[in-house]
Short mmCIF file of C-alpha atoms in Angstrom, two decimals:
data_model
loop_
_atom_site.label_atom_id
_atom_site.label_comp_id
_atom_site.label_asym_id
_atom_site.label_seq_id
_atom_site.Cartn_x
_atom_site.Cartn_y
_atom_site.Cartn_z
CA UNK J 1 0.00 0.00 0.00
CA UNK J 2 2.46 2.59 -1.23
CA UNK J 3 1.31 6.07 -0.27
CA UNK J 4 1.06 8.84 -2.84
CA UNK J 5 0.39 12.16 -1.14
CA UNK J 6 -1.90 13.59 -3.80
CA UNK J 7 -5.65 14.22 -3.75
CA UNK J 8 -5.95 11.76 -6.63
CA UNK J 9 -4.84 8.96 -4.31
CA UNK J 10 -8.05 9.44 -2.37
CA UNK J 11 -10.45 9.10 -5.27
CA UNK J 12 -11.55 6.32 -7.52
CA UNK J 13 -10.62 6.30 -11.17
CA UNK J 14 -13.98 7.98 -11.76
CA UNK J 15 -14.92 11.39 -10.43
CA UNK J 16 -15.40 11.73 -6.69
CA UNK J 17 -19.03 10.92 -5.84
CA UNK J 18 -21.31 13.63 -4.49
CA UNK J 19 -21.36 12.38 -0.89
CA UNK J 20 -17.57 12.33 -0.69
CA UNK J 21 -17.24 15.74 -2.35
CA UNK J 22 -19.66 17.36 0.10
CA UNK J 23 -17.85 15.67 2.98
CA UNK J 24 -14.48 16.94 1.78
CA UNK J 25 -15.74 20.52 1.41
CA UNK J 26 -17.35 20.58 4.86
CA UNK J 27 -14.30 18.84 6.29
CA UNK J 28 -12.02 21.59 5.00
CA UNK J 29 -14.23 24.22 6.63
CA UNK J 30 -14.33 22.38 9.97
CA UNK J 31 -10.56 21.93 9.78
CA UNK J 32 -9.76 25.67 9.66
CA UNK J 33 -8.68 25.70 13.36
CA UNK J 34 -6.45 22.71 12.59
CA UNK J 35 -4.79 24.58 9.70
CA UNK J 36 -4.15 27.55 11.95
CA UNK J 37 -2.67 25.39 14.68
CA UNK J 38 -0.40 23.53 12.27
CA UNK J 39 0.75 26.74 10.60
CA UNK J 40 1.61 28.25 13.98
CA UNK J 41 3.63 25.17 14.87
CA UNK J 42 5.39 25.22 11.48
CA UNK J 43 6.38 28.86 12.03
CA UNK J 44 7.56 28.02 15.55
CA UNK J 45 9.50 24.78 15.04
CA UNK J 46 9.62 24.39 11.24
CA UNK J 47 8.53 21.41 9.17
CA UNK J 48 10.06 19.15 11.80
CA UNK J 49 6.61 19.34 13.39
CA UNK J 50 5.66 16.47 11.05
CA UNK J 51 8.67 14.35 11.99
CA UNK J 52 7.95 11.03 13.70
CA UNK J 53 10.63 9.52 15.88
CA UNK J 54 12.16 6.28 14.57
CA UNK J 55 11.19 3.33 16.74
CA UNK J 56 11.95 -0.32 17.22
CA UNK J 57 9.11 -2.68 18.22
CA UNK J 58 8.67 -2.65 22.01
CA UNK J 59 9.11 -6.01 23.74
CA UNK J 60 5.46 -6.09 24.84
CA UNK J 61 4.37 -6.67 21.23
CA UNK J 62 6.15 -10.03 21.26
CA UNK J 63 5.13 -11.03 24.79
CA UNK J 64 4.15 -14.72 24.56
CA UNK J 65 1.41 -14.33 27.17
CA UNK J 66 -0.70 -12.61 24.51
CA UNK J 67 -0.28 -15.34 21.91
CA UNK J 68 1.48 -16.26 18.68
CA UNK J 69 1.71 -13.93 15.68
CA UNK J 70 0.29 -15.39 12.48
CA UNK J 71 -0.78 -14.36 8.98
CA UNK J 72 -3.53 -15.56 6.66
CA UNK J 73 -4.51 -14.63 3.12
CA UNK J 74 -8.20 -13.73 3.23
CA UNK J 75 -10.53 -11.93 0.86
CA UNK J 76 -7.61 -11.05 -1.43
CA UNK J 77 -5.37 -9.53 1.27
CA UNK J 78 -2.97 -10.65 4.01
CA UNK J 79 -4.30 -10.32 7.55
CA UNK J 80 -2.07 -10.36 10.63
CA UNK J 81 -3.52 -11.78 13.84
CA UNK J 82 -2.45 -12.95 17.29
CA UNK J 83 -3.77 -16.29 18.54
CA UNK J 84 -3.70 -17.97 21.96
CA UNK J 85 -5.44 -20.88 23.66
CA UNK J 86 -6.10 -24.44 22.57
CA UNK J 87 -7.47 -25.04 19.09
CA UNK J 88 -10.18 -27.40 20.37
CA UNK J 89 -11.67 -24.71 22.62
CA UNK J 90 -14.55 -22.40 21.48
CA UNK J 91 -13.33 -19.58 19.25
CA UNK J 92 -13.52 -15.92 20.31
CA UNK J 93 -12.52 -13.26 17.75
CA UNK J 94 -11.66 -9.66 18.67
CA UNK J 95 -12.01 -6.75 16.24
CA UNK J 96 -10.40 -3.40 17.11
CA UNK J 97 -11.40 0.16 16.33
CA UNK J 98 -9.65 3.45 15.44
CA UNK J 99 -6.89 4.24 16.14
CA UNK J 100 -6.04 0.80 17.52
CA UNK J 101 -4.62 -2.58 16.54
CA UNK J 102 -4.67 -6.12 17.96
CA UNK J 103 -2.82 -4.93 21.10
CA UNK J 104 -5.93 -3.17 22.42
CA UNK J 105 -7.25 -6.64 23.34
CA UNK J 106 -4.14 -7.78 25.26
CA UNK J 107 -5.96 -8.05 28.59
CA UNK J 108 -8.78 -10.08 27.06
CA UNK J 109 -6.41 -12.37 25.14
CA UNK J 110 -4.50 -13.19 28.31
CA UNK J 111 -7.64 -13.68 30.39
CA UNK J 112 -9.85 -15.74 28.09
CA UNK J 113 -7.17 -17.98 26.57
CA UNK J 114 -7.67 -20.49 29.38
CA UNK J 115 -11.19 -21.34 28.21
CA UNK J 116 -11.22 -20.13 24.60
CA UNK J 117 -9.22 -20.11 21.42
CA UNK J 118 -8.73 -16.35 21.22
CA UNK J 119 -7.83 -14.43 18.07
CA UNK J 120 -7.25 -10.67 17.75
CA UNK J 121 -6.67 -9.39 14.23
CA UNK J 122 -5.22 -6.25 12.73
CA UNK J 123 -8.01 -4.97 10.49
CA UNK J 124 -7.11 -4.26 6.87
CA UNK J 125 -5.26 -0.97 6.68
CA UNK J 126 -3.72 -1.36 10.14
CA UNK J 127 -0.33 -2.34 11.56
CA UNK J 128 0.96 -5.59 9.97
CA UNK J 129 -2.10 -6.35 7.81
CA UNK J 130 -2.21 -5.34 4.15
CA UNK J 131 -3.27 -1.81 3.25
CA UNK J 132 -4.98 -1.95 -0.14
CA UNK J 133 -5.07 1.28 -2.13
CA UNK J 134 -8.39 2.93 -2.86
CA UNK J 135 -11.12 4.13 -0.54
CA UNK J 136 -13.60 1.57 -1.91
CA UNK J 137 -11.48 -1.24 -0.46
CA UNK J 138 -12.56 -0.15 3.02
CA UNK J 139 -16.26 -0.72 2.42
CA UNK J 140 -18.08 -2.34 5.37
CA UNK J 141 -18.85 -5.48 3.34
CA UNK J 142 -15.13 -6.04 2.74
CA UNK J 143 -14.45 -5.56 6.45
CA UNK J 144 -16.99 -8.13 7.60
CA UNK J 145 -15.96 -10.56 4.88
CA UNK J 146 -12.35 -10.33 6.12
CA UNK J 147 -13.55 -11.62 9.50
CA UNK J 148 -15.68 -14.31 7.88
CA UNK J 149 -12.83 -15.55 5.69
CA UNK J 150 -10.41 -15.55 8.63
CA UNK J 151 -12.76 -17.68 10.74
CA UNK J 152 -13.33 -20.06 7.83
CA UNK J 153 -9.57 -20.33 7.44
CA UNK J 154 -9.32 -21.28 11.11
CA UNK J 155 -11.69 -24.17 10.40
CA UNK J 156 -14.51 -22.91 12.63
CA UNK J 157 -18.19 -22.50 11.74
CA UNK J 158 -19.57 -20.95 14.97
CA UNK J 159 -17.90 -18.47 17.33
CA UNK J 160 -18.15 -15.49 19.68
CA UNK J 161 -17.44 -12.09 18.12
CA UNK J 162 -16.16 -9.11 20.13
CA UNK J 163 -15.69 -5.57 18.81
CA UNK J 164 -14.81 -2.07 19.97
CA UNK J 165 -15.45 1.30 18.28
CA UNK J 166 -15.17 0.77 14.47
CA UNK J 167 -14.67 -2.90 15.28
CA UNK J 168 -18.06 -2.74 16.96
CA UNK J 169 -19.64 -1.38 13.77
CA UNK J 170 -18.06 -4.24 11.85
CA UNK J 171 -19.39 -6.73 14.39
CA UNK J 172 -22.93 -5.30 14.41
CA UNK J 173 -23.01 -5.63 10.62
CA UNK J 174 -21.50 -9.11 10.72
CA UNK J 175 -24.20 -10.22 13.16
CA UNK J 176 -26.89 -8.78 10.88
CA UNK J 177 -25.64 -10.51 7.74
CA UNK J 178 -24.24 -13.75 9.18
CA UNK J 179 -26.18 -14.51 12.39
CA UNK J 180 -25.92 -18.27 11.82
CA UNK J 181 -22.15 -18.07 12.40
CA UNK J 182 -22.35 -16.53 15.88
CA UNK J 183 -22.93 -17.94 19.35
CA UNK J 184 -22.58 -14.55 21.02
CA UNK J 185 -21.96 -10.91 20.13
CA UNK J 186 -20.10 -8.59 22.52
CA UNK J 187 -19.75 -4.88 21.76
CA UNK J 188 -17.62 -2.36 23.64
CA UNK J 189 -18.43 1.34 23.25
CA UNK J 190 -20.19 1.28 19.91
CA UNK J 191 -23.97 1.76 19.74
CA UNK J 192 -25.98 -0.14 17.17
CA UNK J 193 -25.73 1.53 13.74
CA UNK J 194 -29.38 2.63 13.72
CA UNK J 195 -29.29 3.84 17.31
CA UNK J 196 -26.28 6.00 16.44
CA UNK J 197 -28.23 7.38 13.48
CA UNK J 198 -31.18 8.12 15.77
CA UNK J 199 -28.97 10.14 18.12
CA UNK J 200 -27.57 12.21 15.28
CA UNK J 201 -31.09 13.00 14.11
CA UNK J 202 -32.53 13.82 17.55
CA UNK J 203 -30.05 16.35 18.85
CA UNK J 204 -26.65 17.98 18.78
CA UNK J 205 -24.76 15.90 21.34
CA UNK J 206 -23.78 13.10 18.95
CA UNK J 207 -23.33 15.49 16.01
CA UNK J 208 -20.80 17.51 18.00
CA UNK J 209 -19.05 14.41 19.31
CA UNK J 210 -18.69 13.15 15.73
CA UNK J 211 -17.08 16.30 14.28
CA UNK J 212 -13.87 14.40 13.48
CA UNK J 213 -15.77 12.09 11.09
CA UNK J 214 -16.30 15.06 8.76
CA UNK J 215 -12.73 16.30 9.28
CA UNK J 216 -11.43 12.88 8.17
CA UNK J 217 -13.09 13.36 4.76
CA UNK J 218 -10.29 15.79 3.88
CA UNK J 219 -7.40 14.30 1.93
CA UNK J 220 -3.96 14.16 3.60
CA UNK J 221 -4.45 16.82 6.28
CA UNK J 222 -5.94 14.50 8.94
CA UNK J 223 -3.02 12.07 8.54
CA UNK J 224 -0.47 14.86 8.81
CA UNK J 225 -2.25 16.26 11.85
CA UNK J 226 -2.32 12.81 13.49
CA UNK J 227 1.41 12.35 12.93
CA UNK J 228 2.43 15.85 13.99
CA UNK J 229 4.75 16.30 16.95
CA UNK J 230 5.47 12.58 17.17
CA UNK J 231 1.77 11.65 17.31
CA UNK J 232 0.98 13.82 20.32
CA UNK J 233 -2.75 13.65 19.52
CA UNK J 234 -2.67 9.84 19.66
CA UNK J 235 -0.97 10.08 23.04
CA UNK J 236 -3.58 12.55 24.26
CA UNK J 237 -6.40 10.20 23.26
CA UNK J 238 -4.88 7.09 24.79
CA UNK J 239 -4.09 8.82 28.07
CA UNK J 240 -7.82 8.44 28.79
CA UNK J 241 -7.34 4.66 28.65
CA UNK J 242 -4.76 4.78 31.41
CA UNK J 243 -1.65 4.59 29.24
CA UNK J 244 1.21 6.75 30.48
CA UNK J 245 3.35 8.97 28.29
CA UNK J 246 6.62 7.21 27.50
CA UNK J 247 5.35 3.83 28.71
CA UNK J 248 6.11 0.69 26.73
CA UNK J 249 2.42 0.33 25.88
CA UNK J 250 2.21 3.91 24.55
CA UNK J 251 5.33 3.26 22.50
CA UNK J 252 3.69 0.13 21.11
CA UNK J 253 0.84 2.25 19.75
CA UNK J 254 3.24 4.82 18.31
CA UNK J 255 5.23 2.04 16.68
CA UNK J 256 2.08 0.57 15.10
CA UNK J 257 1.06 4.02 13.76
CA UNK J 258 4.51 5.27 12.76
CA UNK J 259 3.68 5.31 9.03
CA UNK J 260 1.46 7.66 7.04
CA UNK J 261 -0.18 4.74 5.23
CA UNK J 262 -1.46 3.24 8.49
CA UNK J 263 -3.25 6.47 9.39
CA UNK J 264 -4.55 6.67 5.84
CA UNK J 265 -5.89 3.10 6.02
CA UNK J 266 -7.76 3.80 9.25
CA UNK J 267 -9.20 7.08 8.02
CA UNK J 268 -10.30 5.47 4.77
CA UNK J 269 -12.95 3.62 6.80
CA UNK J 270 -14.60 6.98 7.47
CA UNK J 271 -14.10 8.16 3.89
CA UNK J 272 -15.65 5.07 2.41
CA UNK J 273 -18.58 5.32 4.83
CA UNK J 274 -19.46 8.65 3.21
CA UNK J 275 -19.29 7.29 -0.34
CA UNK J 276 -22.20 6.55 -2.65
CA UNK J 277 -21.29 2.86 -2.57
CA UNK J 278 -21.84 2.81 1.19
CA UNK J 279 -25.06 4.80 0.98
CA UNK J 280 -26.39 2.37 -1.64
CA UNK J 281 -25.40 -0.57 0.55
CA UNK J 282 -27.36 0.70 3.56
CA UNK J 283 -30.36 1.64 1.42
CA UNK J 284 -30.70 -1.91 0.13
CA UNK J 285 -34.01 -3.22 1.53
CA UNK J 286 -32.56 -6.64 2.31
CA UNK J 287 -29.71 -5.08 4.31
CA UNK J 288 -32.10 -2.71 6.09
CA UNK J 289 -34.31 -5.58 7.15
CA UNK J 290 -31.37 -7.53 8.57
CA UNK J 291 -29.73 -4.63 10.43
CA UNK J 292 -33.08 -3.56 11.92
CA UNK J 293 -33.16 -6.59 14.22
CA UNK J 294 -30.02 -8.36 15.42
CA UNK J 295 -30.96 -11.95 16.23
CA UNK J 296 -27.71 -12.90 17.97
CA UNK J 297 -27.55 -12.85 21.76
CA UNK J 298 -25.76 -9.57 22.52
CA UNK J 299 -23.84 -7.98 25.38
CA UNK J 300 -23.08 -4.28 25.08
CA UNK J 301 -20.51 -2.76 27.46
CA UNK J 302 -20.33 1.03 27.48
CA UNK J 303 -18.10 3.43 29.39
CA UNK J 304 -20.20 6.51 30.14
CA UNK J 305 -17.17 8.83 30.00
CA UNK J 306 -16.92 8.37 26.23
CA UNK J 307 -15.88 11.61 24.48
CA UNK J 308 -16.92 10.39 21.04
CA UNK J 309 -20.18 8.47 21.49
CA UNK J 310 -23.27 9.42 23.51
CA UNK J 311 -24.59 7.12 26.25
CA UNK J 312 -28.08 7.53 24.80
CA UNK J 313 -26.92 5.63 21.72
CA UNK J 314 -25.92 2.64 23.81
CA UNK J 315 -29.25 2.69 25.63
CA UNK J 316 -31.10 2.92 22.33
CA UNK J 317 -29.42 -0.18 20.91
CA UNK J 318 -31.94 -2.42 22.63
CA UNK J 319 -34.62 -1.34 20.13
CA UNK J 320 -32.68 -3.13 17.40
CA UNK J 321 -31.58 -6.30 19.22
CA UNK J 322 -33.73 -9.31 20.01
CA UNK J 323 -31.75 -10.32 23.13
CA UNK J 324 -29.81 -7.32 24.44
CA UNK J 325 -27.90 -6.85 27.71
CA UNK J 326 -26.39 -3.43 28.45
CA UNK J 327 -23.72 -2.86 31.11
CA UNK J 328 -22.81 0.78 31.77
CA UNK J 329 -19.44 1.48 33.40
CA UNK J 330 -19.84 4.86 35.07
CA UNK J 331 -17.09 7.36 34.26
CA UNK J 332 -15.02 4.92 32.20
CA UNK J 333 -13.70 6.31 28.92
CA UNK J 334 -14.20 5.24 25.32
CA UNK J 335 -11.27 2.82 25.70
CA UNK J 336 -13.23 0.66 28.10
CA UNK J 337 -11.48 -2.72 27.56
CA UNK J 338 -8.11 -1.11 28.30
CA UNK J 339 -9.06 1.28 31.10
CA UNK J 340 -11.20 -1.20 33.06
CA UNK J 341 -10.06 -4.65 31.84
CA UNK J 342 -10.91 -6.55 35.03
CA UNK J 343 -14.49 -5.27 35.08
CA UNK J 344 -14.93 -5.84 31.36
CA UNK J 345 -13.53 -9.37 31.57
CA UNK J 346 -15.77 -10.22 34.52
CA UNK J 347 -18.89 -8.90 32.74
CA UNK J 348 -17.99 -10.82 29.58
CA UNK J 349 -17.31 -14.01 31.51
CA UNK J 350 -20.63 -13.86 33.37
CA UNK J 351 -22.48 -13.27 30.12
CA UNK J 352 -20.75 -16.20 28.43
CA UNK J 353 -21.39 -18.53 31.39
CA UNK J 354 -25.13 -17.81 31.21
CA UNK J 355 -25.03 -18.74 27.51
CA UNK J 356 -23.68 -22.18 28.39
#
C-alpha cells in the first residue's frame, strides 16, 4: 500500500461521488482551526513538526502471554492476527477500532485464553495487515468478509465475536448478515448503527461528538495532523485509557502508527462510509431488514465517560436487538477494555457462562 500524497490517491478512477465531495468541502471548513494550529507550529518549530521519531518494536508486542503472531490470506489480502489458547476450545474473535490494533485486546487475550481459542486481528489498513489502495477497499462489506474468511480459514463455523469502536460497527453488521455463524456478540463502546443514526437526528450531542468524522473526509491533512509532533494527539487520546506517556504500551501504539499509510488506512474507513457505494449498501431493503433486528444474543458494554459516542446511543441499541444486555461502566472512557479490563472481563465471563 504505497502512499502517494496527492488528492488523486483518495479518489476512484472515476470522479469523486457527491457524498464524498460534500464531505471533503465541509471537512475543509471544519478543519480551519487545525490549519491555523499547524501553521503556527510550522512557524515556531519548522517542518520538523511532522517528523515522527524512529522506533523499534517494544518487547510487549512479542510477549508470549498474549499469543502467537500469524498471517492468513483472506478476501484477497494478508491479515495479521495474534492467537492464543487451545485449538479445540470455542473460538472468540476480537475486532479493534480506530486508532487501535490487535494490542488493544491484550488483557482479554491473556484472560480468556484459558477457556477459549482467542484471536485478535489487525483490520485491513492497520499495523501488519495489508493496506490496499483505494477508498472503496474499506467498504463495510469487505471488512466483515475479512472476518468471515479468517474464521473459515481457522476451520470454525460458529464463534463469539467481540468488537470495539469501528470494530463494533463491523461486528454489528456481521451479526446482521451472518447470524448463523455466531454464538454470542459482545460490543464495547459502539452503539448499534441505527441507534447512532437516531442520536444524530434527535439532537446535537452526537453530532458535535462526531465532528472528526467530517474532518477525516479531507485528503492528507488528517493524517499529517495525526502524525504531527510525534503523534501527540494519539498520546492525548490514549491517556484516557490509562496509558502513560513514554510507557512501553504507549510506545507500542506509536510504533504501530509510525507510518502515514497506516493512518490513511484507518481514516479510509470513514471516507468510504461517506461514499455513494456505502449509501447504496445501507439503502438496500434486504440489508435494512437484517440490520433492523439483530438476532444474535448480545452484550453491550459502554463506558459513560466516552468523548466520542453518547450514552443515549448505547441505551437505544436495545430497540434493534432481540436479546440485548447493556452494562454501563460509570465514568469509564471510550477505551473501556483497556481502562477497566478486570471489570470488562468479569462482565464478559458472566455473560458467556449464562449462555452455556
